[in-house]
Coordinates of C-alpha atoms in Angstrom, one line a residue:
M1 CA 76.7 89.9 111.9
D2 CA 73.5 89.5 110.1
K3 CA 73.5 88.3 106.5
I4 CA 74.6 90.9 104.1
I5 CA 72.1 92.2 101.5
L6 CA 72.6 91.9 97.8
A7 CA 70.5 94.7 96.2
S8 CA 70.4 92.8 92.9
N9 CA 68.3 90.0 91.4
S10 CA 71.1 88.9 89.1
P11 CA 71.6 85.2 89.2
R12 CA 75.2 85.8 88.2
R13 CA 75.9 88.1 91.1
R14 CA 74.3 85.6 93.5
Q15 CA 76.6 82.9 92.0
L16 CA 79.7 85.0 92.5
L17 CA 78.8 85.9 96.1
D18 CA 78.2 82.2 96.8
M19 CA 81.6 81.5 95.3
L20 CA 83.1 83.9 97.8
G21 CA 81.4 82.0 100.6
L22 CA 79.4 85.0 101.8
D23 CA 76.2 84.6 103.8
F24 CA 73.7 86.9 102.0
E25 CA 70.1 87.5 101.0
V26 CA 68.6 89.3 98.1
I27 CA 66.4 92.3 98.8
L28 CA 65.4 94.4 95.9
G29 CA 64.6 98.1 96.0
D30 CA 62.5 100.1 93.5
V31 CA 65.0 102.3 91.7
E32 CA 64.6 103.7 88.2
E33 CA 67.8 103.3 86.2
P34 CA 68.1 106.5 84.1
I35 CA 71.1 106.7 81.8
D36 CA 72.5 110.2 82.0
P37 CA 74.6 110.7 78.9
A38 CA 76.4 113.6 80.6
L39 CA 78.0 111.2 83.1
A40 CA 81.3 109.4 82.4
P41 CA 80.7 105.6 82.2
E42 CA 82.4 105.0 85.5
D43 CA 80.4 107.7 87.3
L44 CA 77.1 106.4 85.8
V45 CA 77.5 102.8 87.0
M46 CA 78.8 103.9 90.4
D47 CA 75.8 106.3 90.7
L48 CA 73.3 103.6 89.8
A49 CA 74.9 101.0 92.1
M50 CA 74.7 103.5 94.9
R51 CA 71.1 104.4 94.3
K52 CA 70.2 100.7 94.4
A53 CA 72.1 100.1 97.6
Q54 CA 70.7 103.3 99.3
D55 CA 67.1 102.3 98.4
V56 CA 67.5 99.0 100.2
F57 CA 69.6 100.4 103.1
R58 CA 66.8 102.9 104.0
T59 CA 64.8 100.0 105.5
H60 CA 67.8 97.8 106.6
K61 CA 70.1 100.2 108.5
E62 CA 71.7 97.6 110.6
R63 CA 73.0 95.6 107.7
V64 CA 75.7 95.7 105.0
V65 CA 74.2 96.4 101.6
L66 CA 75.9 95.8 98.3
G67 CA 74.6 97.3 95.1
F68 CA 75.9 96.9 91.5
D69 CA 75.4 98.1 88.0
T70 CA 77.0 97.0 84.8
M71 CA 77.0 98.9 81.5
V72 CA 78.4 98.1 78.1
Y73 CA 79.8 101.0 75.9
V74 CA 80.6 101.0 72.2
D75 CA 81.8 104.2 70.6
G76 CA 80.7 106.0 73.7
E77 CA 77.1 104.7 73.4
P78 CA 75.8 103.0 76.5
L79 CA 74.1 99.6 75.9
A80 CA 71.8 98.7 78.7
K81 CA 69.6 95.6 78.8
P82 CA 67.8 95.1 75.4
T83 CA 64.1 96.0 75.4
S84 CA 63.1 93.7 72.5
P85 CA 64.6 91.1 70.1
A86 CA 65.2 93.9 67.5
D87 CA 67.1 95.9 70.2
A88 CA 69.2 92.9 71.1
K89 CA 70.1 92.3 67.5
R90 CA 71.0 95.9 67.0
M91 CA 73.3 95.7 70.0
L92 CA 75.0 92.5 68.9
R93 CA 75.5 94.0 65.4
L94 CA 77.3 96.9 67.0
L95 CA 79.5 94.6 69.0
A96 CA 80.3 92.1 66.3
G97 CA 83.9 92.1 65.1
R98 CA 85.1 94.8 67.4
A99 CA 86.1 96.0 70.9
H100 CA 83.8 97.5 73.5
I101 CA 84.1 98.5 77.2
V102 CA 82.3 96.9 80.1
V103 CA 82.1 98.9 83.3
T104 CA 80.7 97.6 86.6
G105 CA 80.0 99.9 89.5
C106 CA 79.8 98.6 93.1
A107 CA 78.4 100.3 96.2
I108 CA 79.0 99.2 99.8
I109 CA 76.8 100.8 102.5
T110 CA 76.7 100.3 106.3
K111 CA 75.8 102.7 109.2
R112 CA 79.4 104.0 109.0
I113 CA 80.4 103.5 105.4
S114 CA 79.1 104.6 102.1
K115 CA 81.6 103.8 99.3
S116 CA 81.4 103.2 95.6
F117 CA 84.0 102.0 93.1
C118 CA 84.1 100.6 89.6
E119 CA 86.2 98.3 87.4
R120 CA 86.3 98.2 83.6
A121 CA 87.4 95.7 81.0
E122 CA 87.7 95.7 77.2
V123 CA 86.0 92.9 75.4
V124 CA 86.6 92.0 71.7
F125 CA 84.0 90.0 69.8
H126 CA 84.6 87.9 66.7
P127 CA 82.7 88.9 63.6
M128 CA 79.1 87.4 63.8
T129 CA 76.8 86.5 60.9
D130 CA 73.2 87.5 60.9
A131 CA 72.3 83.8 61.4
E132 CA 74.5 83.7 64.5
I133 CA 72.9 86.8 65.9
D134 CA 69.4 85.6 65.2
G135 CA 70.1 82.2 66.8
Y136 CA 71.7 83.8 69.9
V137 CA 68.7 86.2 70.3
A138 CA 66.3 83.3 69.8
S139 CA 68.0 81.5 72.8
G140 CA 66.6 84.1 75.1
E141 CA 70.0 84.7 76.8
P142 CA 70.5 88.3 75.8
F143 CA 67.5 89.8 77.4
D144 CA 68.5 90.5 81.0
K145 CA 72.1 91.4 80.3
A146 CA 73.7 94.8 79.5
G147 CA 74.9 94.7 75.9
A148 CA 72.7 91.7 75.1
Y149 CA 75.2 89.0 75.9
A150 CA 76.5 86.7 78.7
V151 CA 80.2 86.3 78.9
Q152 CA 79.7 83.1 81.0
G153 CA 76.9 81.7 78.8
L154 CA 76.3 81.0 75.2
G155 CA 77.7 84.4 74.4
A156 CA 81.2 83.1 75.2
K157 CA 81.6 81.6 71.8
F158 CA 81.6 85.1 70.2
I159 CA 84.3 86.5 72.5
R160 CA 87.8 86.8 71.0
G161 CA 89.4 88.2 74.1
I162 CA 89.1 90.2 77.3
D163 CA 91.6 92.8 78.6
G164 CA 90.7 93.1 82.3
D165 CA 88.8 91.2 84.9
F166 CA 86.4 88.5 83.5
F167 CA 84.2 88.9 86.6
T168 CA 83.8 92.6 85.9
V169 CA 82.3 91.6 82.5
M170 CA 80.0 89.1 84.4
G171 CA 78.8 91.9 86.6
L172 CA 80.7 91.7 89.9
P173 CA 84.5 92.3 90.1
V174 CA 85.2 89.5 92.6
A175 CA 88.8 90.3 93.6
R176 CA 88.2 94.1 93.9
L177 CA 85.1 93.5 96.0
Y178 CA 87.0 91.2 98.3
H179 CA 89.9 93.7 98.7
E180 CA 87.5 96.6 99.3
L181 CA 85.6 94.7 102.0
R182 CA 88.8 93.6 103.6
A183 CA 90.2 97.2 103.6
L184 CA 87.0 98.5 105.2
G185 CA 87.2 95.9 108.0
L186 CA 84.1 94.1 106.7
W187 CA 85.8 90.8 105.8
P188 CA 84.8 88.2 106.7
L189 CA 81.1 89.1 106.5
A190 CA 79.8 85.7 107.3

């Protein structure tokens, strides 16, 4: 089988697929990521993951394409990737000292399969001072991450606990993806 396609430029997702031993290449589509507040969090991330995978699949119909999307929710408000330092600080102030939900949607597309699923986890942050928030934002780490933090990076020092799969928070639920691929007869993909 040809290499699978990861329809994501996330270095974290590449790292996790490498960890699984998958032979893959990254091919990006050109999909807008509108946030529809009428959709439930799970439906939104599955829809966005599917759009990303479908866009790449249109020109690679002989391949297995994987798409993903991760969103952070606090009090029902979706927190995508911050658009500015001020936006990152706003998000971190919302998250500080409380719990929030992280939902990651996954899509798998082949010539015979089109499936999406999602996983969710609850993350609790320690309280954060303004100086901690300013320093973290100045590190640059928050800018390409939903909710303005990286669970596997410098942001880890602010996390009090996780109820759910760590890798869901990182942006790719490893165990669930493995079991879904195996159930679909797509494992091993290499």
